[in-house]
Structure formats: C-alpha cells, structure tokens
mmCIF file of C-alpha atoms in Angstrom:
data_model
loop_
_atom_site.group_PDB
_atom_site.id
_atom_site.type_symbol
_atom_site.label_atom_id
_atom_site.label_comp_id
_atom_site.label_asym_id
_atom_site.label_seq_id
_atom_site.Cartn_x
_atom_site.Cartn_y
_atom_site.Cartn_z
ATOM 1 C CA UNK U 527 0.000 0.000 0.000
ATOM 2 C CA UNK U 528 1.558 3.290 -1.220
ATOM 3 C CA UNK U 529 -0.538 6.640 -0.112
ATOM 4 C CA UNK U 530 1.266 9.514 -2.213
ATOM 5 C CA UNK U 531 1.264 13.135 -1.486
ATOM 6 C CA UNK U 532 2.435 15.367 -4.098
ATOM 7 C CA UNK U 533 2.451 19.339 -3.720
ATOM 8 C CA UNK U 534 -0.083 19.547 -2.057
ATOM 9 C CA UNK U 535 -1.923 22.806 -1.011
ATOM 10 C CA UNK U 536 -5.160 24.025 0.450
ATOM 11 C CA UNK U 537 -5.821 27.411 1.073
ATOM 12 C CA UNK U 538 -9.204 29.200 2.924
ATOM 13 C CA UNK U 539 -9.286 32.615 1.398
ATOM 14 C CA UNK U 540 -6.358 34.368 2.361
ATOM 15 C CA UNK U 541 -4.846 31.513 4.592
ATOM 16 C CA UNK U 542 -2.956 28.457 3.486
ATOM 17 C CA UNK U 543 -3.015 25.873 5.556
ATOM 18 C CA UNK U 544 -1.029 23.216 3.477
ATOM 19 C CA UNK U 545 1.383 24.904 1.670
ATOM 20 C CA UNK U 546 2.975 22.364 -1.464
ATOM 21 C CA UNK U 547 3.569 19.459 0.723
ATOM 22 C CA UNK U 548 5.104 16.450 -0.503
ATOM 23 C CA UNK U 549 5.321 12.969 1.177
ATOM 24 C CA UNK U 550 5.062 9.218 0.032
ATOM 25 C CA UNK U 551 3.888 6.613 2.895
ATOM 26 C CA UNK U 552 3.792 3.252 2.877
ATOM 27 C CA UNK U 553 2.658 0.799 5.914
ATOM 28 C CA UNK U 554 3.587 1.409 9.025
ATOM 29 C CA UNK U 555 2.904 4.070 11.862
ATOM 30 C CA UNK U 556 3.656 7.387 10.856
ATOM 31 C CA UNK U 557 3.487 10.144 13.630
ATOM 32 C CA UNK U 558 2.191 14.091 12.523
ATOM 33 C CA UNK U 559 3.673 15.964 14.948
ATOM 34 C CA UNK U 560 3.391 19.382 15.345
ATOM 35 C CA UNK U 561 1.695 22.667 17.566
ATOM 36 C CA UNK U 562 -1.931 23.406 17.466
ATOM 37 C CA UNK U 563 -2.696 25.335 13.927
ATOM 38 C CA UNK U 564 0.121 23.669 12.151
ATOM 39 C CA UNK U 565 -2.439 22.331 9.158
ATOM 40 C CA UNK U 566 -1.973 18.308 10.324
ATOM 41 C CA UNK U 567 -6.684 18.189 10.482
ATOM 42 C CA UNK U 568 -6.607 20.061 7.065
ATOM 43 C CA UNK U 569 -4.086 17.310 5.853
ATOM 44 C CA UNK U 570 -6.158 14.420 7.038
ATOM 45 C CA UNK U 571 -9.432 15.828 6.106
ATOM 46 C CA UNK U 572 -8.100 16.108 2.774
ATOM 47 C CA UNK U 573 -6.261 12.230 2.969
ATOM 48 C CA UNK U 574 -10.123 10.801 3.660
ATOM 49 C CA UNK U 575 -11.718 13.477 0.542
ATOM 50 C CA UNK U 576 -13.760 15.461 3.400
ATOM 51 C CA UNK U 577 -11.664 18.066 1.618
ATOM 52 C CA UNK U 578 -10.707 18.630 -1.185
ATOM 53 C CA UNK U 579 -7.058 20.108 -2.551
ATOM 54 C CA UNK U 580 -6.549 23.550 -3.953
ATOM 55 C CA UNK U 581 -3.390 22.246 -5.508
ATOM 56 C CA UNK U 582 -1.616 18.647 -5.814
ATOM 57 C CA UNK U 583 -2.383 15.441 -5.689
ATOM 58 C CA UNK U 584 -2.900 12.373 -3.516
ATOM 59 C CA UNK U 585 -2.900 8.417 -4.999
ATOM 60 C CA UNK U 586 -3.177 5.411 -3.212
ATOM 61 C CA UNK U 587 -1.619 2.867 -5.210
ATOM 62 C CA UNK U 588 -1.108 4.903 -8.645
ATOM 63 C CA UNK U 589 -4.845 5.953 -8.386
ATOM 64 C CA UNK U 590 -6.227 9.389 -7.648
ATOM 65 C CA UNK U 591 -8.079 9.434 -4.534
ATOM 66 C CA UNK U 592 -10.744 11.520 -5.744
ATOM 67 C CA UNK U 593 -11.294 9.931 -8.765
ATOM 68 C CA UNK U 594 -11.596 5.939 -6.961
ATOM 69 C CA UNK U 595 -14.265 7.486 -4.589
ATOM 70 C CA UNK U 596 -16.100 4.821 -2.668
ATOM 71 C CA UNK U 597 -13.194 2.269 -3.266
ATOM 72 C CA UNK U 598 -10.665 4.113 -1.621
ATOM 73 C CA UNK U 599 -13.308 5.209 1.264
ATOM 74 C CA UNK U 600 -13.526 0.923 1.442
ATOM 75 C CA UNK U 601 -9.811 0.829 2.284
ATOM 76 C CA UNK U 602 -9.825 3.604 4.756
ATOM 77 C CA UNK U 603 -10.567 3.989 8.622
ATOM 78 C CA UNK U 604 -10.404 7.474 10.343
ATOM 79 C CA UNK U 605 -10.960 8.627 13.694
ATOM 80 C CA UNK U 606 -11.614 12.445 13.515
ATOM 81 C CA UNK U 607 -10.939 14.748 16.497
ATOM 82 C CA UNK U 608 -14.768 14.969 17.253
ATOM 83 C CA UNK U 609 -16.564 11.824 16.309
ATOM 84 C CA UNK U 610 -20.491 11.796 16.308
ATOM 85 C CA UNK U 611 -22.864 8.947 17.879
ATOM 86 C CA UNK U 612 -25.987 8.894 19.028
ATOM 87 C CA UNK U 613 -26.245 9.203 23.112
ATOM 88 C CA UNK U 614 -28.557 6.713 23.819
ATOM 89 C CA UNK U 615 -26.977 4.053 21.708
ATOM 90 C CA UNK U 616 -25.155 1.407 23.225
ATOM 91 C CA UNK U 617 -21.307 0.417 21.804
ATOM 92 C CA UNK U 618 -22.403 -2.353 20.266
ATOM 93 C CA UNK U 619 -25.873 -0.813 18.645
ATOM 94 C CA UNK U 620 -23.581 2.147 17.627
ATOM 95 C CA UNK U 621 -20.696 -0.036 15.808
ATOM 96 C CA UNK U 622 -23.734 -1.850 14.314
ATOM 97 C CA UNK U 623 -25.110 1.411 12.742
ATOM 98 C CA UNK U 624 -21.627 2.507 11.585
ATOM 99 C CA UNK U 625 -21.221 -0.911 9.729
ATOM 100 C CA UNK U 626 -24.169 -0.841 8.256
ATOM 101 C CA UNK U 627 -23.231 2.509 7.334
ATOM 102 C CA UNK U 628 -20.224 1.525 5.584
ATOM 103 C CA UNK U 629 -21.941 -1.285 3.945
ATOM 104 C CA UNK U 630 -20.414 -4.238 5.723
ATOM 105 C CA UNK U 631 -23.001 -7.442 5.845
ATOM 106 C CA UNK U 632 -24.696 -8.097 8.917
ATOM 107 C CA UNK U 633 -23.302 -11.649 9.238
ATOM 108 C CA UNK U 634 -19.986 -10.350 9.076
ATOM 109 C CA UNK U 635 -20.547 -6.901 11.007
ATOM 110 C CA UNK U 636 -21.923 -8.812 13.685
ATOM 111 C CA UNK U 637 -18.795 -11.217 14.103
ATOM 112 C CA UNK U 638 -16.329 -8.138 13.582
ATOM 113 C CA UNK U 639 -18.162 -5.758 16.069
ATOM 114 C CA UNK U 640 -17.191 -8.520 18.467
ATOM 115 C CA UNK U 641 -14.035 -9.102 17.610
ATOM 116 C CA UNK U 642 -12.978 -5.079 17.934
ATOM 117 C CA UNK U 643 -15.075 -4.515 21.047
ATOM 118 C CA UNK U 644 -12.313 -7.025 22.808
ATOM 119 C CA UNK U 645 -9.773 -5.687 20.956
ATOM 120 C CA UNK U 646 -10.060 -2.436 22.435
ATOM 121 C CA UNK U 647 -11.157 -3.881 25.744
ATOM 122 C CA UNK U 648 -14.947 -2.597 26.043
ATOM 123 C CA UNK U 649 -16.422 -6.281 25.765
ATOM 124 C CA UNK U 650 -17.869 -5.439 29.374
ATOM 125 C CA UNK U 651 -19.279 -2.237 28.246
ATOM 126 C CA UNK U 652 -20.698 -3.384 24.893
ATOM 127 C CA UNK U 653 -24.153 -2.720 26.211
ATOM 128 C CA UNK U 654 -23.404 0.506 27.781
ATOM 129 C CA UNK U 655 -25.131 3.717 26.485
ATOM 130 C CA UNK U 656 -22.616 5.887 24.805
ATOM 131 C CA UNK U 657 -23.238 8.923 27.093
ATOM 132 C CA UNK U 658 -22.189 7.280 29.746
ATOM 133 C CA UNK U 659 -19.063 6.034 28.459
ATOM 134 C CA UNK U 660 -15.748 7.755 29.843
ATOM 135 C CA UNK U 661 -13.445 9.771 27.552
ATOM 136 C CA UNK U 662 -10.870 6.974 27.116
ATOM 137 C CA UNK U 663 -13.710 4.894 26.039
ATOM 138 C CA UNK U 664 -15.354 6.860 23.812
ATOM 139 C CA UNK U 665 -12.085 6.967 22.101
ATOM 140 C CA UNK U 666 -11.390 3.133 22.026
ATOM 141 C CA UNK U 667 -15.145 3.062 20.886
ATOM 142 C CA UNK U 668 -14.052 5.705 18.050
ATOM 143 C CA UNK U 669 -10.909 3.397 17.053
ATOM 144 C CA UNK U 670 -13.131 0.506 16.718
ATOM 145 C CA UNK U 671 -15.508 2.198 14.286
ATOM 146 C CA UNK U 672 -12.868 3.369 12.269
ATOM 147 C CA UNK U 673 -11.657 -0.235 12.082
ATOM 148 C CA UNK U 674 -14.420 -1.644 11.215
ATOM 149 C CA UNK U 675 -13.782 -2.223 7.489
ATOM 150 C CA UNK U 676 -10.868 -3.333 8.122
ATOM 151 C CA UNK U 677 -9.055 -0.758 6.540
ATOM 152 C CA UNK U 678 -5.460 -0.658 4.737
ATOM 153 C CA UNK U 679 -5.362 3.218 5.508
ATOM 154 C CA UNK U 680 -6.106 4.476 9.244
ATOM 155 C CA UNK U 681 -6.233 7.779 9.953
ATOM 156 C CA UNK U 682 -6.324 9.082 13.693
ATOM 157 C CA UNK U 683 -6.492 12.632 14.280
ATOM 158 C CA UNK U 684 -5.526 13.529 18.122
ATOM 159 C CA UNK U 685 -6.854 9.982 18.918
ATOM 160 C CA UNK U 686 -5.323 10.763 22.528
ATOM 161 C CA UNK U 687 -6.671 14.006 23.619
ATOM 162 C CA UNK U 688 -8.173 14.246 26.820
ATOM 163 C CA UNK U 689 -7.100 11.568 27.399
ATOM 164 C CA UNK U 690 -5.146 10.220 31.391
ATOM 165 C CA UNK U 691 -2.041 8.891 31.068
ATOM 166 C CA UNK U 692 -2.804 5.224 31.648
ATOM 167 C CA UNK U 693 -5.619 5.723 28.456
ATOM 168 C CA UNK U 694 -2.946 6.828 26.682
ATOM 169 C CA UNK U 695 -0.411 3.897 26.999
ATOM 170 C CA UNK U 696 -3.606 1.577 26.466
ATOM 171 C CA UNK U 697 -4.314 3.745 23.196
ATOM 172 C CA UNK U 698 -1.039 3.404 21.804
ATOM 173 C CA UNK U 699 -0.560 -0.394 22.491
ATOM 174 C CA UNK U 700 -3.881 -0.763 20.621
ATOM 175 C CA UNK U 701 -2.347 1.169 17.393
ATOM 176 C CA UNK U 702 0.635 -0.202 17.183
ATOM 177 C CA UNK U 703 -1.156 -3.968 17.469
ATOM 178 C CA UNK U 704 -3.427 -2.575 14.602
ATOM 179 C CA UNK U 705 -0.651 -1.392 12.726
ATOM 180 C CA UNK U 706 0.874 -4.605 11.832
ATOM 181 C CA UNK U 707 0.032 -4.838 8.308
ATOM 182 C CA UNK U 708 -1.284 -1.353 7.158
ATOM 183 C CA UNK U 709 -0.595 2.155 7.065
ATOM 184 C CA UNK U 710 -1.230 4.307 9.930
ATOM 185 C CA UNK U 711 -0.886 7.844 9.847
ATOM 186 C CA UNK U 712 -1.264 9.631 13.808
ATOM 187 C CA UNK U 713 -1.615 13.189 14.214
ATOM 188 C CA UNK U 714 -0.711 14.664 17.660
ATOM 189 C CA UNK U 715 1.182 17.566 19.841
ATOM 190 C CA UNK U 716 1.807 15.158 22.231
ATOM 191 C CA UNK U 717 5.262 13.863 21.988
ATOM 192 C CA UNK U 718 5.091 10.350 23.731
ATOM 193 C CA UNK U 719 2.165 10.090 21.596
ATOM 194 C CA UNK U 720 4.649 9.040 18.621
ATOM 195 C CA UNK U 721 7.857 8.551 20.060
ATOM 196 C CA UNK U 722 7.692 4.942 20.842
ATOM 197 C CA UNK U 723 5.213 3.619 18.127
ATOM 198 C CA UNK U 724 6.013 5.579 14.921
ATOM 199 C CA UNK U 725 8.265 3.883 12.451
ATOM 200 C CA UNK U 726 8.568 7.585 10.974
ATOM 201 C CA UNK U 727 7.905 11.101 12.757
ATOM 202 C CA UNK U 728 6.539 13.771 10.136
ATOM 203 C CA UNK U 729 7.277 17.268 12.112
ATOM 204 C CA UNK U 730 4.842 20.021 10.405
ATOM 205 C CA UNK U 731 5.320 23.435 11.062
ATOM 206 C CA UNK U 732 2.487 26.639 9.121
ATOM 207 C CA UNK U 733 1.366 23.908 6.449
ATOM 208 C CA UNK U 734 4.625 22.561 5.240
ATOM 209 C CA UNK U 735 6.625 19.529 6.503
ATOM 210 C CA UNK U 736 9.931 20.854 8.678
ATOM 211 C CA UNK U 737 11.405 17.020 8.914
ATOM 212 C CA UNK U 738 10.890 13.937 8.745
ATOM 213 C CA UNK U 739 12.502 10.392 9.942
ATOM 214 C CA UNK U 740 13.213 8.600 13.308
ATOM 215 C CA UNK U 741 13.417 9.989 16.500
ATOM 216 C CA UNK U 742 17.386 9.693 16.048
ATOM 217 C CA UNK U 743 17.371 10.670 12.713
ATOM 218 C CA UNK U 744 15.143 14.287 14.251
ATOM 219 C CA UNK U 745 17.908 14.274 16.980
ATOM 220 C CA UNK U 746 20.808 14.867 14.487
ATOM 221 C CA UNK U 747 19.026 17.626 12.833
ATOM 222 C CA UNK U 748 19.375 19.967 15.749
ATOM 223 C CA UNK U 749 22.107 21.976 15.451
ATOM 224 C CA UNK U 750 22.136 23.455 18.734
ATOM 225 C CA UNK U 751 23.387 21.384 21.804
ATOM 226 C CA UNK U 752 21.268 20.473 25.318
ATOM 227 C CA UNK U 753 22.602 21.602 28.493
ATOM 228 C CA UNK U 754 21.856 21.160 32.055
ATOM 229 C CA UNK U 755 22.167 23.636 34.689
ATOM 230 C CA UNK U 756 21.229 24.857 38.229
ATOM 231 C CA UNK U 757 20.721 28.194 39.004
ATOM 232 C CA UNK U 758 19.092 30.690 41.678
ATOM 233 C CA UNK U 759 15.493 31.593 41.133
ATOM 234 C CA UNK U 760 15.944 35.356 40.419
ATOM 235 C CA UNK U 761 17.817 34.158 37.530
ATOM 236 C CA UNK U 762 15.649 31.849 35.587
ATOM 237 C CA UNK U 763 13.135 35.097 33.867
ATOM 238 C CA UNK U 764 16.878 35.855 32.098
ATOM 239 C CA UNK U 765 17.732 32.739 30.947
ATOM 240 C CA UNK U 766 14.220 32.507 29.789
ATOM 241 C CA UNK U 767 14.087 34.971 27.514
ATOM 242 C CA UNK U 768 17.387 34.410 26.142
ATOM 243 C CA UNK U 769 17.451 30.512 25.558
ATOM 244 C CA UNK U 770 14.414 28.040 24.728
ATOM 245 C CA UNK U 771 14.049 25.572 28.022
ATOM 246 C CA UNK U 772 12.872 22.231 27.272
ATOM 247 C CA UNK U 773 12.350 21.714 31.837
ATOM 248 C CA UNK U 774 12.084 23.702 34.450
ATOM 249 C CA UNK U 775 12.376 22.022 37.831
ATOM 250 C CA UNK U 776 11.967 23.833 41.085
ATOM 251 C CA UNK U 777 13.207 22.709 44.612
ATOM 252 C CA UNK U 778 13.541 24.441 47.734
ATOM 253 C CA UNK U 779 17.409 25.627 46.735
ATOM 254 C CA UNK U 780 16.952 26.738 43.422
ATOM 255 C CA UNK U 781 16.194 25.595 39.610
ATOM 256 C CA UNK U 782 17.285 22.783 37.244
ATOM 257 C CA UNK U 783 16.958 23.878 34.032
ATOM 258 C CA UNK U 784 17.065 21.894 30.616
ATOM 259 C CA UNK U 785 18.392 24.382 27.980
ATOM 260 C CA UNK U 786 18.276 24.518 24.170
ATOM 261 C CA UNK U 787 22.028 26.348 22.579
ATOM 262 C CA UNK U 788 24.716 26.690 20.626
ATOM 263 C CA UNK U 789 26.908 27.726 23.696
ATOM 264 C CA UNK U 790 26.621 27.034 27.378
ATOM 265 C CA UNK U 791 23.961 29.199 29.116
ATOM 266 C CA UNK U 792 25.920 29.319 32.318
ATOM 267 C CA UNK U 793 29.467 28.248 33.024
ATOM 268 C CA UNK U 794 28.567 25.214 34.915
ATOM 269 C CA UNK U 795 26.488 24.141 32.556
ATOM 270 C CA UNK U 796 27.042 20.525 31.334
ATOM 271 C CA UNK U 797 25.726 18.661 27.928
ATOM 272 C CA UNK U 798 23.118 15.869 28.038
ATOM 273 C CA UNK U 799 21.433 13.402 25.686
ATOM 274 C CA UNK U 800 18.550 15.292 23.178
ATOM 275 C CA UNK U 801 15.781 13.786 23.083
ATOM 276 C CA UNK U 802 12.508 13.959 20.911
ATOM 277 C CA UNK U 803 11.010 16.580 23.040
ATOM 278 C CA UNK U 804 14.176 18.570 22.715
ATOM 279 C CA UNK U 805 13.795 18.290 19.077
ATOM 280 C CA UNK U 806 10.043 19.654 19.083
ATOM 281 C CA UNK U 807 10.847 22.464 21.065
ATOM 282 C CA UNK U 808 13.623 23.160 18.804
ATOM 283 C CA UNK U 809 11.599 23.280 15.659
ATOM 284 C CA UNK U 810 8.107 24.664 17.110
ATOM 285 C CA UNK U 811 9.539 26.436 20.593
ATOM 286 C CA UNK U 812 9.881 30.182 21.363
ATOM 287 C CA UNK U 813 11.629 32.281 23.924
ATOM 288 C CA UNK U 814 8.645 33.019 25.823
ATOM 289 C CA UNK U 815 10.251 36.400 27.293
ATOM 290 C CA UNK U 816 10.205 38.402 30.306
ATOM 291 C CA UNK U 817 6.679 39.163 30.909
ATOM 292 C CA UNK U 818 5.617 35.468 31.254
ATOM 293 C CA UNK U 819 9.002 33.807 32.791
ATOM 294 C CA UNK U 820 7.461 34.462 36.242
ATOM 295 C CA UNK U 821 7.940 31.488 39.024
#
C-alpha cells in the first residue's frame, strides 16, 4: 500500500493551511507531529476526501483518490478529532449502525463488532449507552468504528486528547497492534504520543513539513546542543528569555533547568542526551520572554 502526497496545497481565502507538501507513505505508523494550527486536520481531512485540494495530488496505489471514490473510502478507517454517535446508543448498537453505514453485511458486522469490542477492551461495556461512556472509552469506541472495514489506511487525528495517562499507553498499544500490516498515519502535539510507536515522525510546522525520519534521525538535525544547569530563582526570567528551556524544575534551593544552545547558558552548565522533546521544542519552541518567565 503506497498513499502519495504530491504538492499539495489548500488554502481558505487568504490563509494556506497546506502549503505544497510532498510525502510518500507506505505501511507502518507514521506520527504528525506538530503545535496546534500547524495544518496536520486540514491534511487528514483532505487524505479521507472530506476536503478537497486547492493544488496537488494524492494516490493510493497509482490511483487518484478523488477519482476511486467509494473504493478508496472501502480501504480507509479514520478517527476524527470529534466523532459523532448517538447518546442513547449502546457500543455495540452504535458499531452496528456505523457498519451498516459503511456497507459491511450483517453476518460479518456482527462477528467483527465482536471481535474489535475485545480488541479495544470494552467487551464489558458493549451494552453501555454511549453517554455514559468515559473519555478513554469513547475513544477506544471511536478506534473501533474506524476499524471496522478493516481498513489498509487508518487515519487518527488527536486519537489521545483528553485523554489520562494510563488511556494513553492503552491507546497506543492498541495502534501499534493494529498497525501490523497497514498504514497508519497519527496526528498529535503530544510527543510520547509518537515517540515509541512511529516507524517515521513527520514534524509540520504553518502547512509545510519541517522534517521527517526517526526519533534519532530528528535528533541529528538539531544543530544546537542540550545543556543542564542549576541556578538561583531570580535568575531563571533571564535565561528565559534568552534561551528556549525544554524543563524547568523547582526545589527548595533553586532551579534545574534543561536548555536549548549553541553555547553554554551558564558556566557550569554541562551537555546531556537530546531527546525527541528537545527536538520539538527546537523546531516549534519560542523564547517566551520576560513578561511570562514568572515562578
């Protein structure tokens, strides 16, 4: 399965928010990762034709996506930011609905409906209403729709937010399990979202792809160093506005910071190990300033 992107560009009025992007996917898990605004829900609204392109193309296989219509929307599952149900629909009466709605035979909707609601552990709560389900399920409930066709292509936008930490590490077990013989493309601003599960990290930064490639591969691109250092309170607002920090950790003494430069901050300062949340602040991070370095 090849999904191919090729300068692409959509632009509301005045604003682009994909500007001539160009990317070729294959299966695996691909993490989006970039700040709030960056164009990644544009990109995969226009990757399941809810949208479509001002410029460029997309083909799945050779094929433009537009032009195959319903048989590349039978190859594709996608978990938008915002899913609708109905309230008073149980899980299982809701994934029911969806399959029917996606044309899937009872006989074998029925027998997959199971299978998913265990895969994404809410066999207990398959006849729980859907208003009463909790975030995290709702969201495993959402994944198992968008599975239900069994797609090649899945397509999660910010399958994780809202989401407590323990949802999340049960969220991203579940896609990687899925991801074993398709492609998976997972938009976030959530770092450990990606870091451990994407074979490939696409950073995207105002519409247009900054990067792309492991989390090692990201690491090398920085081209400024990461230093440690401790310092007295009534410095940090300086150092702030001078340097991006990647931590800030307070203690009764003083202030460990983690700091993004070329040079060392502070004379003591010592070097460690980048890692991929270095790297995001690096591409998407600002020097907050003065005026909000306040402890």
């Amino acid at each position: 399965m090849e999904l191919k992107i090729t300068n692409l560009t959509k632009e509301f009025g005045d604003f682009t928010a994909v500007n001539d992007l160009s990317i070729t996917m294959r299966n695996g898990v691909y993490g989006l990762l970039g700040v709030n605004g960056a164009g990644k829900t544009t990109l995969m609204r226009m990757l399941c034709t809810l949208l479509r392109p001002t410029n460029g193309t997309i083909t799945c296989d050779g094929k433009e996506i537009f032009a195959m219509d319903g048989e590349y929307r039978k190859i594709l599952g996608y978990l938008p930011q915002d899913f609708g149900f109905y309230p008073d629909f149980t899980v299982q009466d809701y994934l029911l609905y969806i399959a029917a709605i996606k044309a899937v035979c009872p006989a074998v909707a029925k027998k997959r409906v199971k299978d998913l609601l265990e895969k994404v552990g809410l066999s207990k709560a398959a006849h729980k209403k859907m208003k009463k389900l909790s975030g995290g399920m709702k969201r495993r409930a959402g994944i198992a729709q968008a599975m239900l066709n069994n797609p090649n292509i899945l397509i999660l936008d910010e399958p994780t937010a809202g989401l407590d930490p323990n949802e999340r590490i049960r969220f991203r077990n579940l896609i990687s399990e899925l991801a074993e013989d398709r492609l998976v493309l997972l938009s976030t601003h959530i770092v450990s979202d990606v870091e451990y599960i994407a074979n490939e990290i696409l950073l995207m930064k105002d519409g247009a792809l900054v990067h792309r490639g492991t989390t090692e591969q990201l690491v090398a691109t920085m081209t400024e160093n990461v230093w440690k250092c401790y310092v007295e309170k009534r410095e940090v607002p300086q150092l702030i506005e001078r340097y991006k920090i990647s931590n800030l950790k307070t203690d009764s003494h003083g202030v460990e910071l983690r700091v993004i430069a070329k040079e060392k901050p502070i004379s003591d300062a010592v070097l460690d190990e980048p890692v991929l949340e270095d790297v995001f602040l690096y591409y998407f991070g600002e020097r907050v300033g003065e005026e909000h370095a306040a402890i």
